[in-house]
Every structure is written in C-alpha cells, then in structure tokens.
CSV table of C-alpha atoms and ligand atoms in Angstrom, one decimal:
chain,number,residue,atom,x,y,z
A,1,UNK,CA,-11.6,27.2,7.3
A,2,UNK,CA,-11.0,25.2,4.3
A,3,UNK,CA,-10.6,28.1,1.6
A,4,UNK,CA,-9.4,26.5,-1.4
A,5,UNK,CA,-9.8,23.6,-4.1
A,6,UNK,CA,-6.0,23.8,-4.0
A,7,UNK,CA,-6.5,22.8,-0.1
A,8,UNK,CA,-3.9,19.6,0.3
A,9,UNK,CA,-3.8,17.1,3.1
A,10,UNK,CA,-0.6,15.7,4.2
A,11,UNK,CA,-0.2,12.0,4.0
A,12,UNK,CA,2.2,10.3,6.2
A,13,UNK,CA,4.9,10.1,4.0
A,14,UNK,CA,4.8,14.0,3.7
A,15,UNK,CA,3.0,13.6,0.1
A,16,UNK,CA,0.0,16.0,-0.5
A,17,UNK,CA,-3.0,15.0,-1.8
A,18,UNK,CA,-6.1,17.7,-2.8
A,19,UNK,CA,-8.6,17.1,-0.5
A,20,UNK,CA,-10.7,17.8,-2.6
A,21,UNK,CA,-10.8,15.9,-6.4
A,22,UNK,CA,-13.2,14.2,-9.2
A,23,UNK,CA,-14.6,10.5,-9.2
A,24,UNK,CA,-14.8,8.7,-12.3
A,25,UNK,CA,-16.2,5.8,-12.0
A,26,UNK,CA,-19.1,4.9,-14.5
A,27,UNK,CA,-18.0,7.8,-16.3
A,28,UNK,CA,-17.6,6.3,-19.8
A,29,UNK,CA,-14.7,5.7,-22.0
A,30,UNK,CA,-14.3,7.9,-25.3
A,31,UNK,CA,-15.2,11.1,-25.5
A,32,UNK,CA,-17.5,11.2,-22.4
A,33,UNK,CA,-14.5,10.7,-20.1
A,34,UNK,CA,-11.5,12.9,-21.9
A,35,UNK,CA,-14.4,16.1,-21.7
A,36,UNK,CA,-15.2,15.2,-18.1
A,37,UNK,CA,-11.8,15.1,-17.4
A,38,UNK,CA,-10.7,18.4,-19.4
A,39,UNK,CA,-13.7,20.3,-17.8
A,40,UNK,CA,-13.0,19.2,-14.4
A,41,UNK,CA,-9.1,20.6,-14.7
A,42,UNK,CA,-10.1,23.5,-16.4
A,43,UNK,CA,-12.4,24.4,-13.5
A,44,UNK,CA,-9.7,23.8,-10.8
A,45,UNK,CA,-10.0,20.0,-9.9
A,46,UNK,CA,-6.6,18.8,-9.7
A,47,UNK,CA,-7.4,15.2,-8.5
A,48,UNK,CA,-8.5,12.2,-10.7
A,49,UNK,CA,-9.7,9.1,-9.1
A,50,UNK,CA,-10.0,6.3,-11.5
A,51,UNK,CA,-9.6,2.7,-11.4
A,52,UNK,CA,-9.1,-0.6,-13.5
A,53,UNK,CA,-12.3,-2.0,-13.3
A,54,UNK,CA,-13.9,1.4,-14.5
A,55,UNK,CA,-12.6,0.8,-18.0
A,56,UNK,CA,-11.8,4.6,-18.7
A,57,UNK,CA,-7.8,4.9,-17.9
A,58,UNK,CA,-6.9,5.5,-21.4
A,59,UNK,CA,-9.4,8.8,-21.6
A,60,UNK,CA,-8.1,9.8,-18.2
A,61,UNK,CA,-4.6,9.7,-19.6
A,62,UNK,CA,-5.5,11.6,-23.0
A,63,UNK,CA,-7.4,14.3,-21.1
A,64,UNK,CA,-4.0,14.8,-18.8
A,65,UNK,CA,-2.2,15.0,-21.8
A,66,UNK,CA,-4.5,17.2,-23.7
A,67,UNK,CA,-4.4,19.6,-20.6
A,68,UNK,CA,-2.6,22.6,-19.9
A,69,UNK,CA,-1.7,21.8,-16.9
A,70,UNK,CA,1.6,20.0,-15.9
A,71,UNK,CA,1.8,16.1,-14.8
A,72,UNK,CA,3.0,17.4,-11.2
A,73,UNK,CA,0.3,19.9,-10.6
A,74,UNK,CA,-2.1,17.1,-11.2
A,75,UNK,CA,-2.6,14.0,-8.7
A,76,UNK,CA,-4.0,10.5,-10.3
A,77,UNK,CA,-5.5,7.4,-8.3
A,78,UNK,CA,-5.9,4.0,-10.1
A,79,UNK,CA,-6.7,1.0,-8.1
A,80,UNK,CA,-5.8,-2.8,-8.3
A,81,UNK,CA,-8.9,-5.2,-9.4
A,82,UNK,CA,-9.6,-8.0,-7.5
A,83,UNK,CA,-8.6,-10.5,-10.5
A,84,UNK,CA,-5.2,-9.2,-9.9
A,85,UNK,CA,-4.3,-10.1,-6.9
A,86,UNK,CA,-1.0,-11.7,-6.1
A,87,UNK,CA,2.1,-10.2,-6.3
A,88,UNK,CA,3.2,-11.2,-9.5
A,89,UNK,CA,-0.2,-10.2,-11.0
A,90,UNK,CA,-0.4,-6.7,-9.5
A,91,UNK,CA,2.8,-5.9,-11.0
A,92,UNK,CA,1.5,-6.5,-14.4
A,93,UNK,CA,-1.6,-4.9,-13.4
A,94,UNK,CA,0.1,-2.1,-12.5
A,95,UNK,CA,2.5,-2.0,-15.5
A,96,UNK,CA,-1.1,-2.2,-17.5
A,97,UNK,CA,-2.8,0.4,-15.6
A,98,UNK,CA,0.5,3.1,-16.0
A,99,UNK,CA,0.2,2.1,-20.0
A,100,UNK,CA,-3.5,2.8,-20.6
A,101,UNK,CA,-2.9,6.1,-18.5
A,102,UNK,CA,0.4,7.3,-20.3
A,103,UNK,CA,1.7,8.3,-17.1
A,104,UNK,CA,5.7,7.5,-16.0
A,105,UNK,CA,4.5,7.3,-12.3
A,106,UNK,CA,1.2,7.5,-10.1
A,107,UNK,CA,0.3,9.6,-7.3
A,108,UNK,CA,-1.4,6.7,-5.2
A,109,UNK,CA,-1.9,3.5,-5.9
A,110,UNK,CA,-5.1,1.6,-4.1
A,111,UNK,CA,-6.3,-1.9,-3.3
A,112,UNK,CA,-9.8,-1.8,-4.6
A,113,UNK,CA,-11.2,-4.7,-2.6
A,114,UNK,CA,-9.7,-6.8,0.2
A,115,UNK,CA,-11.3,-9.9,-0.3
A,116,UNK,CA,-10.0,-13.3,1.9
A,117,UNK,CA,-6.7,-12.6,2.0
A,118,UNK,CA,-4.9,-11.9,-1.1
A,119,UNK,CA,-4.1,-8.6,-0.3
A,120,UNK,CA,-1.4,-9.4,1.9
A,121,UNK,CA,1.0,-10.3,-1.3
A,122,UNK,CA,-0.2,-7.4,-3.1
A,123,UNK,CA,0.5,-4.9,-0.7
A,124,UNK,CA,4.6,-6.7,-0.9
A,125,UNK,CA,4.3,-6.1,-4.8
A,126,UNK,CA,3.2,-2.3,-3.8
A,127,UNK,CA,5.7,-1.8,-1.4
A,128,UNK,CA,8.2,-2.8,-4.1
A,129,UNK,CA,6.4,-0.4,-6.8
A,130,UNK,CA,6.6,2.5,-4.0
A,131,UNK,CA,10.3,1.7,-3.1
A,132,UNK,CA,11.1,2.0,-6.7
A,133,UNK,CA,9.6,5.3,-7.0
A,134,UNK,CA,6.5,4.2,-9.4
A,135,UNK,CA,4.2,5.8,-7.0
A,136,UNK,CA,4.0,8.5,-4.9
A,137,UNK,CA,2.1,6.4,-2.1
A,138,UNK,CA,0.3,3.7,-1.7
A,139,UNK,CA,-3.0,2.8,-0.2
A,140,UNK,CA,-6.5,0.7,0.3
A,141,UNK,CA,-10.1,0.9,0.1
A,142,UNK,CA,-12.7,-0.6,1.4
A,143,UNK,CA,-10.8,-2.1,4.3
A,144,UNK,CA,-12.5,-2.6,7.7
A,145,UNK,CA,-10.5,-2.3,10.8
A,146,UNK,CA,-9.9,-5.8,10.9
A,147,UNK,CA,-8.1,-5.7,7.5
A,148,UNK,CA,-6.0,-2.8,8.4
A,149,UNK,CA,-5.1,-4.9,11.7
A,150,UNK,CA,-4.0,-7.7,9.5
A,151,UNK,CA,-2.3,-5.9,7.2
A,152,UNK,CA,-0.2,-4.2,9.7
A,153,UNK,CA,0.8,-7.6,10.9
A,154,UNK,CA,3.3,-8.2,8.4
A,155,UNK,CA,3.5,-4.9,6.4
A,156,UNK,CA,6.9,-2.6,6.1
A,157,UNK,CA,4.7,0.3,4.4
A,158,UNK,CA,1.3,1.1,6.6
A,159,UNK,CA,-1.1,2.7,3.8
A,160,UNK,CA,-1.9,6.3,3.5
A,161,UNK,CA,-5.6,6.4,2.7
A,162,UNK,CA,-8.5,4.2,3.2
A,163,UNK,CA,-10.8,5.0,0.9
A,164,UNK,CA,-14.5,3.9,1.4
A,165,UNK,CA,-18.1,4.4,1.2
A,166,UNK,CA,-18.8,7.5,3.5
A,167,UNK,CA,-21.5,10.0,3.4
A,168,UNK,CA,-24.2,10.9,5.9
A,169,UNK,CA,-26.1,8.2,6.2
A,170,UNK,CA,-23.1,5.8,6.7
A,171,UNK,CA,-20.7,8.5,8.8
A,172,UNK,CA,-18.2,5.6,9.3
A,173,UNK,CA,-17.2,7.0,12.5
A,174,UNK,CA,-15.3,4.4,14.4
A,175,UNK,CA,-13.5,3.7,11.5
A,176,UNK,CA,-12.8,7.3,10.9
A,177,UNK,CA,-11.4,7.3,14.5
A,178,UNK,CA,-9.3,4.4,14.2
A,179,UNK,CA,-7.5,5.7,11.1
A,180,UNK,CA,-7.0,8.9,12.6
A,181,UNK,CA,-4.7,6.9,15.6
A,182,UNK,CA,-3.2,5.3,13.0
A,183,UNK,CA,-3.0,8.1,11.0
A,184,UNK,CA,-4.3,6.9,7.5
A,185,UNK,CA,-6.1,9.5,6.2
A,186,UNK,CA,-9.8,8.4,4.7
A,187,UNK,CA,-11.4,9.1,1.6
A,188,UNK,CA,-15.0,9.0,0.6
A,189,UNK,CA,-15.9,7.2,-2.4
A,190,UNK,CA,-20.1,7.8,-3.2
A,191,UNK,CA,-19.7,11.2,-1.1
A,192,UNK,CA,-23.1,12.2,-2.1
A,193,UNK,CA,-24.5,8.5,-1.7
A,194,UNK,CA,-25.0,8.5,-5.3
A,195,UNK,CA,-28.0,11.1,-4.6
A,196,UNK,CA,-29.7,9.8,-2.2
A,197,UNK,CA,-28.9,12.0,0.5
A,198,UNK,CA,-29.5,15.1,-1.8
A,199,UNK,CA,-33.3,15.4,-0.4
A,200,UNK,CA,-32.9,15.0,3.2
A,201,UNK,CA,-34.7,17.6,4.4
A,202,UNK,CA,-32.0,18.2,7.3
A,203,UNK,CA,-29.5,19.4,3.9
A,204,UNK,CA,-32.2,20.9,2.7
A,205,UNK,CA,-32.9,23.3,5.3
A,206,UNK,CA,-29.3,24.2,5.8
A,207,UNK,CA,-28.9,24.4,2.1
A,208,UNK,CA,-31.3,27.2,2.1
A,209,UNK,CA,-29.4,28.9,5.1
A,210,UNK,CA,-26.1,29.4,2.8
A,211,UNK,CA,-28.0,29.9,-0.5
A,212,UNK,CA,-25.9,26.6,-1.6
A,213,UNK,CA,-27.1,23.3,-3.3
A,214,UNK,CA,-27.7,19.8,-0.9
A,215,UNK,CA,-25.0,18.7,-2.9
A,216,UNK,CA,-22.7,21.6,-2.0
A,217,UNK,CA,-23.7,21.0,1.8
A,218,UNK,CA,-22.7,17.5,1.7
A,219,UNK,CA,-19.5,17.9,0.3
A,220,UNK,CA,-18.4,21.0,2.8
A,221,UNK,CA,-19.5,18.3,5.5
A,222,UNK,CA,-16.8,16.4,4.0
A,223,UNK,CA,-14.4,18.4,4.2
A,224,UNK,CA,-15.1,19.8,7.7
A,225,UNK,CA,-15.0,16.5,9.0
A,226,UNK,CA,-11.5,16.6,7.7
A,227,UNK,CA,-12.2,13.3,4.6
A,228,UNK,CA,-11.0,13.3,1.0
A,229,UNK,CA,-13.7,13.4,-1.3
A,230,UNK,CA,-13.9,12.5,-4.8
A,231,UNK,CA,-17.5,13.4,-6.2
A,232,UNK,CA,-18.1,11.9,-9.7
A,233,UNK,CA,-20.6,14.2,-12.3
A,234,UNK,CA,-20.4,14.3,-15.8
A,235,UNK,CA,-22.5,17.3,-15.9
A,236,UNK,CA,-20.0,20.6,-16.4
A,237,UNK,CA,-22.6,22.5,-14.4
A,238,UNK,CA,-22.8,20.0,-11.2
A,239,UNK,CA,-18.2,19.9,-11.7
A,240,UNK,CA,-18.8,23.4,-10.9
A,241,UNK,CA,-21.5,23.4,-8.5
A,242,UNK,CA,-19.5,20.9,-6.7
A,243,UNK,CA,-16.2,22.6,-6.6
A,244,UNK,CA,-17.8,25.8,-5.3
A,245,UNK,CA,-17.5,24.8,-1.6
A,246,UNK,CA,-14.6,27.3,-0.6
A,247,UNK,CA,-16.6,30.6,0.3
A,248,UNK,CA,-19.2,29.3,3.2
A,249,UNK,CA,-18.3,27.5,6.2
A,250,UNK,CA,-21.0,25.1,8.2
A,251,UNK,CA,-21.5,25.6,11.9
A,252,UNK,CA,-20.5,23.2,14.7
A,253,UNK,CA,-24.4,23.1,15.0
A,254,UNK,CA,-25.2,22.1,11.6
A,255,UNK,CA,-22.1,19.7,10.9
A,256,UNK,CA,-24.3,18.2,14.4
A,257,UNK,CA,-27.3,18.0,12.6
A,258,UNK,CA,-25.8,16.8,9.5
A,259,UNK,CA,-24.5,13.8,11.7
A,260,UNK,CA,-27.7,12.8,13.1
A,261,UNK,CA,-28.8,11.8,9.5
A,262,UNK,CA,-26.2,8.6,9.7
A,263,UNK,CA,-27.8,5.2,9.5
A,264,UNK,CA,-25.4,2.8,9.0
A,265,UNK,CA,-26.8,2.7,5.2
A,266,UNK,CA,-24.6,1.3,2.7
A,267,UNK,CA,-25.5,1.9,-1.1
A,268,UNK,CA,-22.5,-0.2,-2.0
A,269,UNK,CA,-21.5,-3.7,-0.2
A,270,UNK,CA,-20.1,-4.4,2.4
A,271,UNK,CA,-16.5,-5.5,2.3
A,272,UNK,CA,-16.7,-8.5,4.2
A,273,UNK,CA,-19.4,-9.6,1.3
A,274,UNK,CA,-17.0,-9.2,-1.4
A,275,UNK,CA,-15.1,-12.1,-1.0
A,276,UNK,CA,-13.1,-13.5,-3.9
B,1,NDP,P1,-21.3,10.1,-5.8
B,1,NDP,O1,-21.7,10.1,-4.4
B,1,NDP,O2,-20.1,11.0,-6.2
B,1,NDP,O3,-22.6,10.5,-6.7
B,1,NDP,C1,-22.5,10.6,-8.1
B,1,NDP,C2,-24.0,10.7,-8.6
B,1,NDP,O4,-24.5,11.9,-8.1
B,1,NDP,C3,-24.1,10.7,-10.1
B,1,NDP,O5,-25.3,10.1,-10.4
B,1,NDP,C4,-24.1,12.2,-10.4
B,1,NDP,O6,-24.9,12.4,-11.6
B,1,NDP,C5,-24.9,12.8,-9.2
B,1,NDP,N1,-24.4,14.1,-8.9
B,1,NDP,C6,-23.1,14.6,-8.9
B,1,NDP,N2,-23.1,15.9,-8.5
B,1,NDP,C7,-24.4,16.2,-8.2
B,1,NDP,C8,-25.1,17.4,-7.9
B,1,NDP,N3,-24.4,18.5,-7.6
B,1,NDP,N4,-26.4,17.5,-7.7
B,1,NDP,C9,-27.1,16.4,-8.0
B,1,NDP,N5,-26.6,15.2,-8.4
B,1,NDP,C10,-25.3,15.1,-8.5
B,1,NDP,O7,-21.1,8.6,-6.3
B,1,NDP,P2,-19.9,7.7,-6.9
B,1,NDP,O8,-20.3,6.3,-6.6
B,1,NDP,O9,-19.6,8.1,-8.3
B,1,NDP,O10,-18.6,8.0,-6.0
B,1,NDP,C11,-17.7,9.0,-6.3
B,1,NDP,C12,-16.4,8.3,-6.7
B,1,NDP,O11,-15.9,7.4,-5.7
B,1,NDP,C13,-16.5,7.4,-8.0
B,1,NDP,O12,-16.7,8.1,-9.2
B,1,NDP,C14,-15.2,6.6,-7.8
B,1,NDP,O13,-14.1,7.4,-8.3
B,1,NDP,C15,-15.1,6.4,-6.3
B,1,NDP,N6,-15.7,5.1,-5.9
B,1,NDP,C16,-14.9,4.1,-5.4
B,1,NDP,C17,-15.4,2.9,-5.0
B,1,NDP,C18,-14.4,1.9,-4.4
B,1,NDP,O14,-14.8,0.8,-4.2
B,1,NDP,N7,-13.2,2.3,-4.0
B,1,NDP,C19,-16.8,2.5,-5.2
B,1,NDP,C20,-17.6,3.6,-5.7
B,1,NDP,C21,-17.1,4.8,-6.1
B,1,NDP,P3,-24.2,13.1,-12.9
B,1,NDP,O15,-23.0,12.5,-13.3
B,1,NDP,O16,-25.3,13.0,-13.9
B,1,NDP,O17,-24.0,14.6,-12.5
C-alpha cells in the first residue's frame, strides 16, 4: 500500500524520485505559475515537472526560492526541446534551462521528443552533464521501444525514466513491460488524459465506492500500477484533491476494470509523427 505523497521510487542509479509530483505544462508564466507552484509545495508535492518549451522555468525557480522548503527536499524535471538537439546545443540548452530555474543542479534531466535521430548526440552531451554531477539522472520521453533499442546501441548511461502519455485509455502496456526488463521506470505525462477519462462511467462507479473523485481514482490507478505521475491543475482545490490518494487502496478487481477502459487512445501524438 502506497501510504504517502513522500512515497519515492528508486531509479537505477539509487536516486529517489516522488512517485507522486505536479505537471506544469500550460501553466502560465508570472504569477499564475510561482502560486501553483507555492501551493502545490505547501500542500506536500515535492516534485516539479516543467520543461523548456512550457515557457514557465523562471516562475518555477522563484516559487522554489520563495519556498520554505530546502532545494534537496524538493526534486525538479526540465526537458530538452527539440530545437536543441545536438550536443553542442543541448549543453547551452541546458546551461539556459538551469539559469531561468536558479537552480545549481537538476534532479532529472529529459529528452522531450526523439525525433529522427538526433537524440543520439544529445544523450553523449547528457551523459557528460550527469558525469559532471549537473544532474541527478538523466532520462527520455516519449520514446517507443524502438528508440530505447537504438539508444542502447551506443549509449554508456541507459536512462532512468520514460516518460509518456499514459492513462486508461492508452495503458501502454507493452511498453510498460519492456521498461520494467530493462528497468527504466515510466512516468505518465496527461495522467488524467487531460479530462477525458474523468466521466467514464467504469471511474465513476468505483469513485462512488471509496467516496473519492474520478480524478482521485485515476491517479491511485497510477500509482498501483507502480508509474510516476505528474498531474498538472492550477486549481488549489483540484492540487489537493489530487494529492489526497494515500488513505484508500483499489482492489485487484477494480485496477481490472480500470484496465479494460484502454483503447489505444492518444490525446497527444504519437512519437513516430513528431519528426524533426
Ligand atoms: P493532465 O492529465 O494532468 O490533466 C490536466 C487537466 O485536467 C487540466 O485541464 C486540469 O485543469 C484538469 N484537472 C486536473 N485535476 C483535475 C481534477 N481533480 N478534476 C478535474 N479536472 C482536473 O494533463 P497534462 O497534459 O497537463 O499532463 C500532466 C503533465 O505531464 C504536464 O503538465 C506536463 O508536466 C507533462 N506533460 C509532458 C509531455 C511530454 O511530452 N513529455 C506532454 C504533456 C504533458 P485545471 O488546471 O483547471 O485544474
């Protein structure tokens, strides 16, 4: 039983990560972002998951600053943008992303996209940043197994998180099972599907069961099903509502039912479309 927001999972260099954490993407910059932020800590989130492209680093970093808590209770993703690829480039990009966040080192460091190919230098210019100590670990998202094969071709470092699009109706589960072999943990990005899972009568009907929220069903599906999850809200009643998943747990039966929704339903697009 999964009993705590402080719940971390070990990556494979021994770093812990919370399993569970806030999303911040179209979350925006300004005052909107450094309130999100300072709400979210203040309720127990210790977890940030931000990104270049999401144009809200510097409110991320202010909010950390601004917070009680201390830099090393805290654990803050940023990911590399797709017109930074190369290994020159993601260095800077890097180096730009640590600025705008105020930060001295990151927790994990991501690949946003793979596109063609690109990503092979990168991940040489984030082995360097790791071996130097910059970041705590290093990882990717939206890689399909066939990235991760190609990767692992010529890679010293094997990445400690996939993160991508996973909720019920896209369960991801051969991927899930390959990075479990390979031990690269996943992470969810649009846990909730962005809403649209939230009136599936199936959550519905075991939302009613536990007295808790579709939303809060989702996300204890989550974390049952051992995955990361990062749900983004900029409402400090939903933060709450979405960190109070510690006190119930879901049967085998309804994490069953719960898996029958899965489609194979992307709200995002599919890697392999995103080429650049
Ligand atoms: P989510 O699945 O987290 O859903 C967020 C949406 O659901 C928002 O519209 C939010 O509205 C609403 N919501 C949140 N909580 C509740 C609730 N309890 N009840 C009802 N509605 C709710 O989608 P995201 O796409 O934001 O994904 C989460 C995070 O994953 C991102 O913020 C980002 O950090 C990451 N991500 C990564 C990607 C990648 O390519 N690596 C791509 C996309 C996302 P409101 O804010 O008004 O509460």
């Amino acid at each position: 039983m999964i009993k705590s927001i402080e719940n971390k999972v070990k990556l494979h260099n021994g770093v812990g990560i919370p399993q569970f954490g806030l999303g911040v993407y179209k979350v925006d910059e300004g005052k909107t972002i450094v309130e999100t932020v300072k709400t979210s800590i203040d309720l127990g989130y210790r977890s940030i998951d931000t990104a270049a492209f999401y144009a809200n680093e510097e409110g991320v970093g202010q909010a950390i600053k601004e917070s009680a808590i201390s830099r090393e209770e805290l654990f803050i993703t940023t990911k590399l943008w797709n017109d930074d690829h190369g290994y020159d480039a993601t260095l800077h990009a890097f180096e730009t992303s640590l600025k705008k966040l105020n930060l001295d080192y990151l927790d994990l460091y991501l690949i946003h996209w793979p596109g063609k190919d690109k990503y092979l230098d990168s991940w040489k210019a984030f082995e360097r940043l790791y071996n130097e100590g910059l970041v705590k670990a290093i990882g990717v998202s939206n890689f399909h197994e066939h990235h991760l094969e190609r990767l692992a071709a010529s890679a010293n470092e094997k990445p400690t998180i996939n993160q991508v699009e996973l909720h019920p109706r896209l369960a991801q589960e051969k991927l899930r099972e390959y990075c479990k072999v390979k031990d690269i943990k996943v992470e969810a990005w649009s846990p909730l599907a962005r809403g649209r899972v939230l009136n599936e009568p199936t959550i519905n009907y075991v939302a009613k069961k536990h007295g808790k929220s579709p939303a809060q069903i989702v996300l204890r599906w989550h974390l049952q099903h051992d995955i990361i999850v990062i749900p983004k809200s900029v409402s400090p009643a939903r933060l709450k509502e979405n960190a109070d998943i510690f006190d119930f747990q879901l049967s085998m039966e309804e994490m069953n039912q719960i898996d029958q929704l899965n489609m194979n339903e992307r709200t995002g697009k599919d890697p392999d479309e995103v080429i650049f």
